[in-house]
Amino acid sequence: MEKGKKRLAVLVGCNYPKTPNELHGCINDVLAMREMLTKRFGFDLSHIELLTDAPESVVKPTGANIKKALDRMVDQAEPGDVLFFHYSGHGTRIPSLKPGNPFRQDEAIVPCDFNLITDVDLRQLVNRLPKGASFTILSDSCHSGGLIDKEKEQIGPSSLNINSTSLSLSCTPKKIPFESILQHLTSLTSINTSDIGTHQLELFGDDASFQFRLPPLELLDLFGPSNSKPTDEGILLSGCQANETSADMSPTTGGGKAYGAFSNAVQTVLKEHLGQLSNRQVVLMARKLLQAQVFEQHPCLYCSDENADATFLWQQIDLAS
């Protein structure tokens, strides 16, 4: 990477404390990633925005706050810049509103206020990138495969079956079912409808996802084949396939820290291999590690052919120092 080019990151950890959806390792995941970004990948701490729902956090990872942070990052991007978004928290699937896909489900992440950020929102961010900048998303959440709408699958659904076995860990899936999200939103809006978009617009207005705010024809125009780029610089490393769950791990013995299985696997791979690794290598090694640890999730990679073999985070620093 050329001297003077920026490395920018937004790190989001949602533990949903004192709620029925509580997780334990998500904030630990992004704190560990922040340390790795600064020590291993040359990120300046002032260029890393951290959003968590820890009790002491002043700015919480609501849908609006996460999107504002991502917008700020993309808005200041220039050719050659490296952008990174690490999300650790719950994911979900929602009925697709996209024209031509009446039976599909779309992927979304679940901020602490349930203002969903969908695959359409992440596609819109990638589309805004200046040519020559890269945007890597690492999503440690359930149903995270395909979180950038229309991004090309490089490493995807696997037919590999893994038999569960007992571990000295307590595992919680990072998933909130659609029905639970709908029930929660209905309790807030008091509107009797199963249309999640109605609830999202009622609660969040202009801060709701593009998926719920744009008319179907505008969605088709914005994200349809006629407007899709032959290649783009969006890179998604997902913790699992679109139909799978990602694990949040809480050690039951020894007093160890809780963590997300995928976040931990990626960080382990990077610590054990100090040379440059491609995006493909990072995902394949994380898959192998999770398989050895008997997890029933399969990390995936979505990006262009060129970016599949590009260096993870385009690192160009002396790793021996």
PDB file of C-alpha atoms in Angstrom:
ATOM      1  CA  MET A   1       0.000   0.000   0.000  1.00  0.00           C
ATOM      2  CA  GLU A   2       1.289   3.458  -0.855  1.00  0.00           C
ATOM      3  CA  LYS A   3       2.658   5.612   1.910  1.00  0.00           C
ATOM      4  CA  GLY A   4       0.083   7.946   3.395  1.00  0.00           C
ATOM      5  CA  LYS A   5      -2.971   5.857   2.516  1.00  0.00           C
ATOM      6  CA  LYS A   6      -5.417   5.449   5.368  1.00  0.00           C
ATOM      7  CA  ARG A   7      -6.459   2.356   7.282  1.00  0.00           C
ATOM      8  CA  LEU A   8      -9.896   2.910   8.808  1.00  0.00           C
ATOM      9  CA  ALA A   9     -11.962   0.576  10.981  1.00  0.00           C
ATOM     10  CA  VAL A  10     -15.344   0.367  12.684  1.00  0.00           C
ATOM     11  CA  LEU A  11     -15.577  -2.340  15.348  1.00  0.00           C
ATOM     12  CA  VAL A  12     -18.980  -3.248  16.819  1.00  0.00           C
ATOM     13  CA  GLY A  13     -19.576  -5.635  19.721  1.00  0.00           C
ATOM     14  CA  CYS A  14     -23.127  -6.272  20.987  1.00  0.00           C
ATOM     15  CA  ASN A  15     -23.579  -8.382  24.132  1.00  0.00           C
ATOM     16  CA  TYR A  16     -27.216  -7.269  24.758  1.00  0.00           C
ATOM     17  CA  PRO A  17     -26.639  -7.233  28.540  1.00  0.00           C
ATOM     18  CA  LYS A  18     -29.549  -7.990  30.880  1.00  0.00           C
ATOM     19  CA  THR A  19     -31.851  -8.986  28.025  1.00  0.00           C
ATOM     20  CA  PRO A  20     -33.205 -12.401  26.954  1.00  0.00           C
ATOM     21  CA  ASN A  21     -30.738 -12.251  24.037  1.00  0.00           C
ATOM     22  CA  GLU A  22     -27.597 -11.750  26.150  1.00  0.00           C
ATOM     23  CA  LEU A  23     -24.243 -12.857  24.733  1.00  0.00           C
ATOM     24  CA  HIS A  24     -20.884 -12.748  26.500  1.00  0.00           C
ATOM     25  CA  GLY A  25     -17.961 -12.743  24.063  1.00  0.00           C
ATOM     26  CA  CYS A  26     -18.799 -10.076  21.497  1.00  0.00           C
ATOM     27  CA  ILE A  27     -17.189  -7.095  23.209  1.00  0.00           C
ATOM     28  CA  ASN A  28     -14.100  -9.211  23.929  1.00  0.00           C
ATOM     29  CA  ASP A  29     -13.964 -10.054  20.209  1.00  0.00           C
ATOM     30  CA  VAL A  30     -13.735  -6.457  19.032  1.00  0.00           C
ATOM     31  CA  LEU A  31     -11.352  -5.385  21.809  1.00  0.00           C
ATOM     32  CA  ALA A  32      -8.984  -8.182  20.770  1.00  0.00           C
ATOM     33  CA  MET A  33      -9.384  -7.166  17.115  1.00  0.00           C
ATOM     34  CA  ARG A  34      -8.579  -3.539  17.918  1.00  0.00           C
ATOM     35  CA  GLU A  35      -5.310  -4.642  19.487  1.00  0.00           C
ATOM     36  CA  MET A  36      -4.484  -6.812  16.481  1.00  0.00           C
ATOM     37  CA  LEU A  37      -5.258  -4.020  14.019  1.00  0.00           C
ATOM     38  CA  THR A  38      -2.862  -1.628  15.731  1.00  0.00           C
ATOM     39  CA  LYS A  39      -0.051  -4.076  16.481  1.00  0.00           C
ATOM     40  CA  ARG A  40      -0.198  -6.305  13.404  1.00  0.00           C
ATOM     41  CA  PHE A  41      -1.793  -4.299  10.619  1.00  0.00           C
ATOM     42  CA  GLY A  42      -0.580  -0.754  11.174  1.00  0.00           C
ATOM     43  CA  PHE A  43      -3.921   0.867  11.994  1.00  0.00           C
ATOM     44  CA  ASP A  44      -3.747   4.124  13.952  1.00  0.00           C
ATOM     45  CA  LEU A  45      -5.856   3.921  17.095  1.00  0.00           C
ATOM     46  CA  SER A  46      -7.434   7.280  16.217  1.00  0.00           C
ATOM     47  CA  HIS A  47      -8.713   5.738  12.958  1.00  0.00           C
ATOM     48  CA  ILE A  48     -10.556   2.921  14.753  1.00  0.00           C
ATOM     49  CA  GLU A  49     -14.116   3.616  15.924  1.00  0.00           C
ATOM     50  CA  LEU A  50     -15.315   1.228  18.638  1.00  0.00           C
ATOM     51  CA  LEU A  51     -19.011   0.793  19.439  1.00  0.00           C
ATOM     52  CA  THR A  52     -20.117  -1.571  22.227  1.00  0.00           C
ATOM     53  CA  ASP A  53     -23.102  -1.900  24.533  1.00  0.00           C
ATOM     54  CA  ALA A  54     -20.956  -2.197  27.641  1.00  0.00           C
ATOM     55  CA  PRO A  55     -22.635  -0.376  30.571  1.00  0.00           C
ATOM     56  CA  GLU A  56     -19.954   2.318  30.551  1.00  0.00           C
ATOM     57  CA  SER A  57     -20.263   3.019  26.810  1.00  0.00           C
ATOM     58  CA  VAL A  58     -21.570   6.508  26.059  1.00  0.00           C
ATOM     59  CA  VAL A  59     -22.422   5.856  22.397  1.00  0.00           C
ATOM     60  CA  LYS A  60     -24.289   2.573  22.027  1.00  0.00           C
ATOM     61  CA  PRO A  61     -24.246   0.370  18.877  1.00  0.00           C
ATOM     62  CA  THR A  62     -27.749   1.247  17.729  1.00  0.00           C
ATOM     63  CA  GLY A  63     -28.600   0.782  14.072  1.00  0.00           C
ATOM     64  CA  ALA A  64     -28.361   4.514  13.458  1.00  0.00           C
ATOM     65  CA  ASN A  65     -25.015   4.867  15.262  1.00  0.00           C
ATOM     66  CA  ILE A  66     -23.461   1.905  13.442  1.00  0.00           C
ATOM     67  CA  LYS A  67     -24.575   3.232  10.051  1.00  0.00           C
ATOM     68  CA  LYS A  68     -23.338   6.725  10.891  1.00  0.00           C
ATOM     69  CA  ALA A  69     -19.922   5.291  11.780  1.00  0.00           C
ATOM     70  CA  LEU A  70     -19.816   3.277   8.555  1.00  0.00           C
ATOM     71  CA  ASP A  71     -20.968   6.299   6.539  1.00  0.00           C
ATOM     72  CA  ARG A  72     -18.215   8.442   8.057  1.00  0.00           C
ATOM     73  CA  MET A  73     -15.640   5.795   7.183  1.00  0.00           C
ATOM     74  CA  VAL A  74     -16.804   5.430   3.577  1.00  0.00           C
ATOM     75  CA  ASP A  75     -17.216   9.200   3.117  1.00  0.00           C
ATOM     76  CA  GLN A  76     -13.540   9.858   3.903  1.00  0.00           C
ATOM     77  CA  ALA A  77     -12.234   6.926   1.865  1.00  0.00           C
ATOM     78  CA  GLU A  78      -9.805   7.646  -0.975  1.00  0.00           C
ATOM     79  CA  PRO A  79      -8.252   5.380  -3.603  1.00  0.00           C
ATOM     80  CA  GLY A  80      -5.864   2.961  -1.918  1.00  0.00           C
ATOM     81  CA  ASP A  81      -7.447   3.201   1.513  1.00  0.00           C
ATOM     82  CA  VAL A  82      -8.178   0.034   3.527  1.00  0.00           C
ATOM     83  CA  LEU A  83     -11.561  -0.037   5.289  1.00  0.00           C
ATOM     84  CA  PHE A  84     -12.530  -2.706   7.829  1.00  0.00           C
ATOM     85  CA  PHE A  85     -15.802  -3.449   9.633  1.00  0.00           C
ATOM     86  CA  HIS A  86     -15.836  -6.136  12.330  1.00  0.00           C
ATOM     87  CA  TYR A  87     -19.238  -6.999  13.748  1.00  0.00           C
ATOM     88  CA  SER A  88     -19.759  -9.465  16.589  1.00  0.00           C
ATOM     89  CA  GLY A  89     -23.339  -9.939  17.728  1.00  0.00           C
ATOM     90  CA  HIS A  90     -26.672 -11.425  16.765  1.00  0.00           C
ATOM     91  CA  GLY A  91     -27.797 -11.956  13.191  1.00  0.00           C
ATOM     92  CA  THR A  92     -31.149 -12.888  11.703  1.00  0.00           C
ATOM     93  CA  ARG A  93     -32.974 -13.584   8.448  1.00  0.00           C
ATOM     94  CA  ILE A  94     -35.987 -11.652   7.217  1.00  0.00           C
ATOM     95  CA  PRO A  95     -38.454 -12.230   4.363  1.00  0.00           C
ATOM     96  CA  SER A  96     -37.045 -10.691   1.189  1.00  0.00           C
ATOM     97  CA  LEU A  97     -38.679  -7.549  -0.136  1.00  0.00           C
ATOM     98  CA  LYS A  98     -36.560  -7.476  -3.272  1.00  0.00           C
ATOM     99  CA  PRO A  99     -38.369  -7.701  -6.609  1.00  0.00           C
ATOM    100  CA  GLY A 100     -38.172 -11.145  -8.148  1.00  0.00           C
ATOM    101  CA  ASN A 101     -37.270 -12.872  -4.886  1.00  0.00           C
ATOM    102  CA  PRO A 102     -40.605 -13.444  -3.120  1.00  0.00           C
ATOM    103  CA  PHE A 103     -39.493 -16.675  -1.423  1.00  0.00           C
ATOM    104  CA  ARG A 104     -35.960 -15.647  -0.497  1.00  0.00           C
ATOM    105  CA  GLN A 105     -34.743 -14.620   2.877  1.00  0.00           C
ATOM    106  CA  ASP A 106     -32.311 -11.768   3.373  1.00  0.00           C
ATOM    107  CA  GLU A 107     -29.564 -11.529   5.951  1.00  0.00           C
ATOM    108  CA  ALA A 108     -29.302  -8.829   8.593  1.00  0.00           C
ATOM    109  CA  ILE A 109     -27.358  -7.956  11.712  1.00  0.00           C
ATOM    110  CA  VAL A 110     -29.185  -6.980  14.902  1.00  0.00           C
ATOM    111  CA  PRO A 111     -27.933  -3.789  16.609  1.00  0.00           C
ATOM    112  CA  CYS A 112     -28.726  -3.312  20.292  1.00  0.00           C
ATOM    113  CA  ASP A 113     -31.966  -1.436  19.494  1.00  0.00           C
ATOM    114  CA  PHE A 114     -33.188  -3.966  16.866  1.00  0.00           C
ATOM    115  CA  ASN A 115     -32.882  -1.381  14.063  1.00  0.00           C
ATOM    116  CA  LEU A 116     -31.801  -3.998  11.531  1.00  0.00           C
ATOM    117  CA  ILE A 117     -28.888  -3.425   9.151  1.00  0.00           C
ATOM    118  CA  THR A 118     -29.488  -5.565   6.078  1.00  0.00           C
ATOM    119  CA  ASP A 119     -27.435  -6.928   3.203  1.00  0.00           C
ATOM    120  CA  VAL A 120     -28.878  -4.072   1.122  1.00  0.00           C
ATOM    121  CA  ASP A 121     -27.327  -1.468   3.450  1.00  0.00           C
ATOM    122  CA  LEU A 122     -23.911  -3.113   3.196  1.00  0.00           C
ATOM    123  CA  ARG A 123     -24.208  -3.339  -0.594  1.00  0.00           C
ATOM    124  CA  GLN A 124     -25.011   0.372  -0.713  1.00  0.00           C
ATOM    125  CA  LEU A 125     -21.857   1.148   1.297  1.00  0.00           C
ATOM    126  CA  VAL A 126     -19.695  -0.989  -0.986  1.00  0.00           C
ATOM    127  CA  ASN A 127     -21.183   0.713  -4.061  1.00  0.00           C
ATOM    128  CA  ARG A 128     -20.100   4.103  -2.693  1.00  0.00           C
ATOM    129  CA  LEU A 129     -16.421   3.151  -2.378  1.00  0.00           C
ATOM    130  CA  PRO A 130     -13.988   5.125  -4.513  1.00  0.00           C
ATOM    131  CA  LYS A 131     -12.151   3.006  -7.050  1.00  0.00           C
ATOM    132  CA  GLY A 132      -9.039   1.481  -5.536  1.00  0.00           C
ATOM    133  CA  ALA A 133     -10.255   1.448  -1.921  1.00  0.00           C
ATOM    134  CA  SER A 134     -11.135  -1.875  -0.269  1.00  0.00           C
ATOM    135  CA  PHE A 135     -13.851  -2.624   2.285  1.00  0.00           C
ATOM    136  CA  THR A 136     -13.436  -5.826   4.304  1.00  0.00           C
ATOM    137  CA  ILE A 137     -16.326  -6.973   6.495  1.00  0.00           C
ATOM    138  CA  LEU A 138     -15.813  -9.663   9.124  1.00  0.00           C
ATOM    139  CA  SER A 139     -19.201 -10.634  10.534  1.00  0.00           C
ATOM    140  CA  ASP A 140     -19.268 -13.024  13.492  1.00  0.00           C
ATOM    141  CA  SER A 141     -23.024 -13.477  13.569  1.00  0.00           C
ATOM    142  CA  CYS A 142     -25.630 -16.054  12.650  1.00  0.00           C
ATOM    143  CA  HIS A 143     -26.790 -16.200   9.016  1.00  0.00           C
ATOM    144  CA  SER A 144     -23.850 -13.974   8.032  1.00  0.00           C
ATOM    145  CA  GLY A 145     -23.170 -15.670   4.696  1.00  0.00           C
ATOM    146  CA  GLY A 146     -24.273 -13.283   1.938  1.00  0.00           C
ATOM    147  CA  LEU A 147     -24.357 -10.132   4.076  1.00  0.00           C
ATOM    148  CA  ILE A 148     -23.193  -8.051   1.094  1.00  0.00           C
ATOM    149  CA  ASP A 149     -26.069  -8.340  -1.354  1.00  0.00           C
ATOM    150  CA  LYS A 150     -25.033  -9.792  -4.729  1.00  0.00           C
ATOM    151  CA  GLU A 151     -21.385 -10.283  -3.757  1.00  0.00           C
ATOM    152  CA  LYS A 152     -19.778 -13.273  -5.510  1.00  0.00           C
ATOM    153  CA  GLU A 153     -19.433 -16.449  -3.460  1.00  0.00           C
ATOM    154  CA  GLN A 154     -15.861 -17.761  -3.323  1.00  0.00           C
ATOM    155  CA  ILE A 155     -16.074 -20.154  -0.371  1.00  0.00           C
ATOM    156  CA  GLY A 156     -19.652 -21.049   0.384  1.00  0.00           C
ATOM    157  CA  PRO A 157     -22.093 -23.687   1.567  1.00  0.00           C
ATOM    158  CA  SER A 158     -20.488 -26.965   2.538  1.00  0.00           C
ATOM    159  CA  SER A 159     -22.066 -30.423   2.710  1.00  0.00           C
ATOM    160  CA  LEU A 160     -19.634 -31.383   5.463  1.00  0.00           C
ATOM    161  CA  ASN A 161     -21.399 -32.838   8.489  1.00  0.00           C
ATOM    162  CA  ILE A 162     -19.754 -32.492  11.873  1.00  0.00           C
ATOM    163  CA  ASN A 163     -20.965 -34.494  14.838  1.00  0.00           C
ATOM    164  CA  SER A 164     -21.301 -32.514  18.032  1.00  0.00           C
ATOM    165  CA  THR A 165     -19.361 -33.506  21.111  1.00  0.00           C
ATOM    166  CA  SER A 166     -19.189 -32.129  24.621  1.00  0.00           C
ATOM    167  CA  LEU A 167     -16.775 -29.240  25.197  1.00  0.00           C
ATOM    168  CA  SER A 168     -15.708 -27.478  28.394  1.00  0.00           C
ATOM    169  CA  LEU A 169     -17.542 -24.460  27.031  1.00  0.00           C
ATOM    170  CA  SER A 170     -21.085 -23.171  27.008  1.00  0.00           C
ATOM    171  CA  CYS A 171     -22.197 -22.340  23.468  1.00  0.00           C
ATOM    172  CA  THR A 172     -24.934 -19.839  22.591  1.00  0.00           C
ATOM    173  CA  PRO A 173     -25.953 -19.282  18.962  1.00  0.00           C
ATOM    174  CA  LYS A 174     -25.707 -15.654  17.827  1.00  0.00           C
ATOM    175  CA  LYS A 175     -29.222 -15.778  16.451  1.00  0.00           C
ATOM    176  CA  ILE A 176     -32.486 -14.011  17.152  1.00  0.00           C
ATOM    177  CA  PRO A 177     -35.268 -15.695  15.169  1.00  0.00           C
ATOM    178  CA  PHE A 178     -37.403 -13.496  12.947  1.00  0.00           C
ATOM    179  CA  GLU A 179     -40.483 -14.334  15.007  1.00  0.00           C
ATOM    180  CA  SER A 180     -38.783 -13.083  18.182  1.00  0.00           C
ATOM    181  CA  ILE A 181     -37.724  -9.855  16.491  1.00  0.00           C
ATOM    182  CA  LEU A 182     -41.266  -9.342  15.177  1.00  0.00           C
ATOM    183  CA  GLN A 183     -42.722  -9.964  18.643  1.00  0.00           C
ATOM    184  CA  HIS A 184     -40.315  -7.490  20.229  1.00  0.00           C
ATOM    185  CA  LEU A 185     -41.020  -4.790  17.645  1.00  0.00           C
ATOM    186  CA  THR A 186     -44.784  -5.331  17.903  1.00  0.00           C
ATOM    187  CA  SER A 187     -44.574  -4.783  21.663  1.00  0.00           C
ATOM    188  CA  LEU A 188     -43.003  -1.388  20.944  1.00  0.00           C
ATOM    189  CA  THR A 189     -45.231  -0.218  18.078  1.00  0.00           C
ATOM    190  CA  SER A 190     -48.526  -1.904  19.079  1.00  0.00           C
ATOM    191  CA  ILE A 191     -49.163  -2.362  15.335  1.00  0.00           C
ATOM    192  CA  ASN A 192     -50.768  -5.686  14.440  1.00  0.00           C
ATOM    193  CA  THR A 193     -48.866  -6.706  11.319  1.00  0.00           C
ATOM    194  CA  SER A 194     -46.271  -9.302  10.377  1.00  0.00           C
ATOM    195  CA  ASP A 195     -44.632  -6.837   7.959  1.00  0.00           C
ATOM    196  CA  ILE A 196     -41.348  -6.084   9.668  1.00  0.00           C
ATOM    197  CA  GLY A 197     -40.781  -3.042   7.472  1.00  0.00           C
ATOM    198  CA  THR A 198     -43.854  -1.343   8.936  1.00  0.00           C
ATOM    199  CA  HIS A 199     -42.471  -1.745  12.443  1.00  0.00           C
ATOM    200  CA  GLN A 200     -38.982  -0.623  11.452  1.00  0.00           C
ATOM    201  CA  LEU A 201     -40.282   2.527   9.749  1.00  0.00           C
ATOM    202  CA  GLU A 202     -42.592   3.323  12.656  1.00  0.00           C
ATOM    203  CA  LEU A 203     -39.773   3.037  15.207  1.00  0.00           C
ATOM    204  CA  PHE A 204     -36.769   4.312  13.275  1.00  0.00           C
ATOM    205  CA  GLY A 205     -38.054   6.429  10.378  1.00  0.00           C
ATOM    206  CA  ASP A 206     -35.219   7.700   8.183  1.00  0.00           C
ATOM    207  CA  ASP A 207     -32.732   5.650  10.244  1.00  0.00           C
ATOM    208  CA  ALA A 208     -34.336   2.381   9.122  1.00  0.00           C
ATOM    209  CA  SER A 209     -32.682   0.150   6.539  1.00  0.00           C
ATOM    210  CA  PHE A 210     -32.766   1.069   2.853  1.00  0.00           C
ATOM    211  CA  GLN A 211     -34.532  -2.262   2.434  1.00  0.00           C
ATOM    212  CA  PHE A 212     -37.624  -0.854   4.172  1.00  0.00           C
ATOM    213  CA  ARG A 213     -37.400   2.754   2.966  1.00  0.00           C
ATOM    214  CA  LEU A 214     -36.936   2.360  -0.786  1.00  0.00           C
ATOM    215  CA  PRO A 215     -39.839   1.391  -3.062  1.00  0.00           C
ATOM    216  CA  PRO A 216     -39.362  -1.990  -4.788  1.00  0.00           C
ATOM    217  CA  LEU A 217     -38.559  -0.450  -8.189  1.00  0.00           C
ATOM    218  CA  GLU A 218     -35.866   1.782  -6.664  1.00  0.00           C
ATOM    219  CA  LEU A 219     -34.380  -1.246  -4.907  1.00  0.00           C
ATOM    220  CA  LEU A 220     -34.312  -3.044  -8.246  1.00  0.00           C
ATOM    221  CA  ASP A 221     -32.682  -0.071  -9.944  1.00  0.00           C
ATOM    222  CA  LEU A 222     -30.114   0.391  -7.193  1.00  0.00           C
ATOM    223  CA  PHE A 223     -29.119  -3.236  -6.744  1.00  0.00           C
ATOM    224  CA  GLY A 224     -30.292  -4.954  -9.894  1.00  0.00           C
ATOM    225  CA  PRO A 225     -28.055  -6.547 -12.549  1.00  0.00           C
ATOM    226  CA  SER A 226     -28.125  -3.464 -14.765  1.00  0.00           C
ATOM    227  CA  ASN A 227     -26.407  -1.414 -12.087  1.00  0.00           C
ATOM    228  CA  SER A 228     -24.097  -4.069 -10.621  1.00  0.00           C
ATOM    229  CA  LYS A 229     -20.388  -3.672 -11.135  1.00  0.00           C
ATOM    230  CA  PRO A 230     -18.390  -6.420 -12.878  1.00  0.00           C
ATOM    231  CA  THR A 231     -16.032  -6.284  -9.881  1.00  0.00           C
ATOM    232  CA  ASP A 232     -16.111  -4.311  -6.672  1.00  0.00           C
ATOM    233  CA  GLU A 233     -13.955  -3.989  -3.587  1.00  0.00           C
ATOM    234  CA  GLY A 234     -16.373  -5.485  -1.062  1.00  0.00           C
ATOM    235  CA  ILE A 235     -14.911  -8.428   0.848  1.00  0.00           C
ATOM    236  CA  LEU A 236     -17.044 -10.444   3.285  1.00  0.00           C
ATOM    237  CA  LEU A 237     -15.622 -12.999   5.711  1.00  0.00           C
ATOM    238  CA  SER A 238     -18.688 -14.534   7.350  1.00  0.00           C
ATOM    239  CA  GLY A 239     -18.719 -16.647  10.493  1.00  0.00           C
ATOM    240  CA  CYS A 240     -21.075 -19.162   8.939  1.00  0.00           C
ATOM    241  CA  GLN A 241     -23.265 -19.952   5.964  1.00  0.00           C
ATOM    242  CA  ALA A 242     -26.541 -18.094   5.472  1.00  0.00           C
ATOM    243  CA  ASN A 243     -28.511 -21.029   6.921  1.00  0.00           C
ATOM    244  CA  GLU A 244     -26.202 -21.614   9.906  1.00  0.00           C
ATOM    245  CA  THR A 245     -25.550 -20.136  13.326  1.00  0.00           C
ATOM    246  CA  SER A 246     -22.314 -18.745  14.755  1.00  0.00           C
ATOM    247  CA  ALA A 247     -21.303 -19.636  18.303  1.00  0.00           C
ATOM    248  CA  ASP A 248     -20.716 -17.381  21.302  1.00  0.00           C
ATOM    249  CA  MET A 249     -18.506 -19.300  23.721  1.00  0.00           C
ATOM    250  CA  SER A 250     -18.378 -18.965  27.498  1.00  0.00           C
ATOM    251  CA  PRO A 251     -15.713 -21.103  29.242  1.00  0.00           C
ATOM    252  CA  THR A 252     -17.275 -23.193  32.006  1.00  0.00           C
ATOM    253  CA  THR A 253     -13.952 -23.948  33.697  1.00  0.00           C
ATOM    254  CA  GLY A 254     -10.699 -22.110  34.299  1.00  0.00           C
ATOM    255  CA  GLY A 255     -12.100 -18.591  34.333  1.00  0.00           C
ATOM    256  CA  GLY A 256     -11.188 -17.867  30.700  1.00  0.00           C
ATOM    257  CA  LYS A 257     -12.693 -15.054  28.636  1.00  0.00           C
ATOM    258  CA  ALA A 258     -15.824 -15.521  26.570  1.00  0.00           C
ATOM    259  CA  TYR A 259     -15.409 -15.153  22.789  1.00  0.00           C
ATOM    260  CA  GLY A 260     -17.041 -15.612  19.433  1.00  0.00           C
ATOM    261  CA  ALA A 261     -15.886 -18.846  17.802  1.00  0.00           C
ATOM    262  CA  PHE A 262     -15.230 -17.278  14.394  1.00  0.00           C
ATOM    263  CA  SER A 263     -13.559 -14.106  15.695  1.00  0.00           C
ATOM    264  CA  ASN A 264     -11.317 -16.245  17.871  1.00  0.00           C
ATOM    265  CA  ALA A 265     -10.504 -18.577  14.975  1.00  0.00           C
ATOM    266  CA  VAL A 266      -9.481 -15.689  12.695  1.00  0.00           C
ATOM    267  CA  GLN A 267      -7.335 -14.116  15.398  1.00  0.00           C
ATOM    268  CA  THR A 268      -5.719 -17.485  16.148  1.00  0.00           C
ATOM    269  CA  VAL A 269      -4.926 -18.013  12.456  1.00  0.00           C
ATOM    270  CA  LEU A 270      -3.363 -14.548  12.201  1.00  0.00           C
ATOM    271  CA  LYS A 271      -1.293 -15.069  15.338  1.00  0.00           C
ATOM    272  CA  GLU A 272      -0.016 -18.461  14.168  1.00  0.00           C
ATOM    273  CA  HIS A 273       0.878 -17.281  10.636  1.00  0.00           C
ATOM    274  CA  LEU A 274       2.903 -14.076  10.698  1.00  0.00           C
ATOM    275  CA  GLY A 275       3.397 -13.914   6.944  1.00  0.00           C
ATOM    276  CA  GLN A 276       0.907 -12.391   4.560  1.00  0.00           C
ATOM    277  CA  LEU A 277      -2.297 -14.378   4.179  1.00  0.00           C
ATOM    278  CA  SER A 278      -4.892 -14.009   1.458  1.00  0.00           C
ATOM    279  CA  ASN A 279      -8.577 -13.618   2.252  1.00  0.00           C
ATOM    280  CA  ARG A 280      -9.086 -17.148   0.924  1.00  0.00           C
ATOM    281  CA  GLN A 281      -6.374 -18.550   3.202  1.00  0.00           C
ATOM    282  CA  VAL A 282      -7.772 -16.826   6.281  1.00  0.00           C
ATOM    283  CA  VAL A 283     -11.250 -18.289   5.702  1.00  0.00           C
ATOM    284  CA  LEU A 284     -10.029 -21.791   4.829  1.00  0.00           C
ATOM    285  CA  MET A 285      -7.744 -21.901   7.873  1.00  0.00           C
ATOM    286  CA  ALA A 286     -10.523 -20.626  10.139  1.00  0.00           C
ATOM    287  CA  ARG A 287     -12.836 -23.306   8.707  1.00  0.00           C
ATOM    288  CA  LYS A 288     -10.258 -25.995   9.422  1.00  0.00           C
ATOM    289  CA  LEU A 289      -9.689 -24.730  12.952  1.00  0.00           C
ATOM    290  CA  LEU A 290     -13.402 -24.630  13.768  1.00  0.00           C
ATOM    291  CA  GLN A 291     -13.813 -28.129  12.345  1.00  0.00           C
ATOM    292  CA  ALA A 292     -10.998 -29.389  14.595  1.00  0.00           C
ATOM    293  CA  GLN A 293     -12.735 -27.713  17.542  1.00  0.00           C
ATOM    294  CA  VAL A 294     -15.985 -29.489  16.597  1.00  0.00           C
ATOM    295  CA  PHE A 295     -18.052 -26.429  15.765  1.00  0.00           C
ATOM    296  CA  GLU A 296     -21.026 -26.786  13.427  1.00  0.00           C
ATOM    297  CA  GLN A 297     -20.412 -23.618  11.436  1.00  0.00           C
ATOM    298  CA  HIS A 298     -18.602 -23.045   8.176  1.00  0.00           C
ATOM    299  CA  PRO A 299     -17.011 -19.631   7.530  1.00  0.00           C
ATOM    300  CA  CYS A 300     -17.533 -18.278   4.010  1.00  0.00           C
ATOM    301  CA  LEU A 301     -15.888 -15.771   1.688  1.00  0.00           C
ATOM    302  CA  TYR A 302     -17.711 -13.437  -0.677  1.00  0.00           C
ATOM    303  CA  CYS A 303     -15.739 -11.100  -2.963  1.00  0.00           C
ATOM    304  CA  SER A 304     -14.362 -10.735  -6.477  1.00  0.00           C
ATOM    305  CA  ASP A 305     -11.972 -13.352  -7.875  1.00  0.00           C
ATOM    306  CA  GLU A 306      -9.105 -10.904  -7.530  1.00  0.00           C
ATOM    307  CA  ASN A 307      -9.862 -10.087  -3.911  1.00  0.00           C
ATOM    308  CA  ALA A 308     -10.172 -13.744  -2.951  1.00  0.00           C
ATOM    309  CA  ASP A 309      -6.429 -14.059  -3.454  1.00  0.00           C
ATOM    310  CA  ALA A 310      -5.547 -10.530  -2.323  1.00  0.00           C
ATOM    311  CA  THR A 311      -3.773 -10.128   1.003  1.00  0.00           C
ATOM    312  CA  PHE A 312      -6.096  -9.873   4.005  1.00  0.00           C
ATOM    313  CA  LEU A 313      -6.349  -6.155   4.864  1.00  0.00           C
ATOM    314  CA  TRP A 314      -3.731  -5.513   2.163  1.00  0.00           C
ATOM    315  CA  GLN A 315      -1.002  -5.575   4.797  1.00  0.00           C
ATOM    316  CA  GLN A 316       2.284  -4.156   3.557  1.00  0.00           C
ATOM    317  CA  ILE A 317       4.174  -3.795   6.830  1.00  0.00           C
ATOM    318  CA  ASP A 318       7.178  -5.508   8.319  1.00  0.00           C
ATOM    319  CA  LEU A 319       5.658  -8.252  10.456  1.00  0.00           C
ATOM    320  CA  ALA A 320       9.016  -9.111  12.014  1.00  0.00           C
ATOM    321  CA  SER A 321       9.156  -5.828  13.931  1.00  0.00           C
TER     322      SER A 321
END
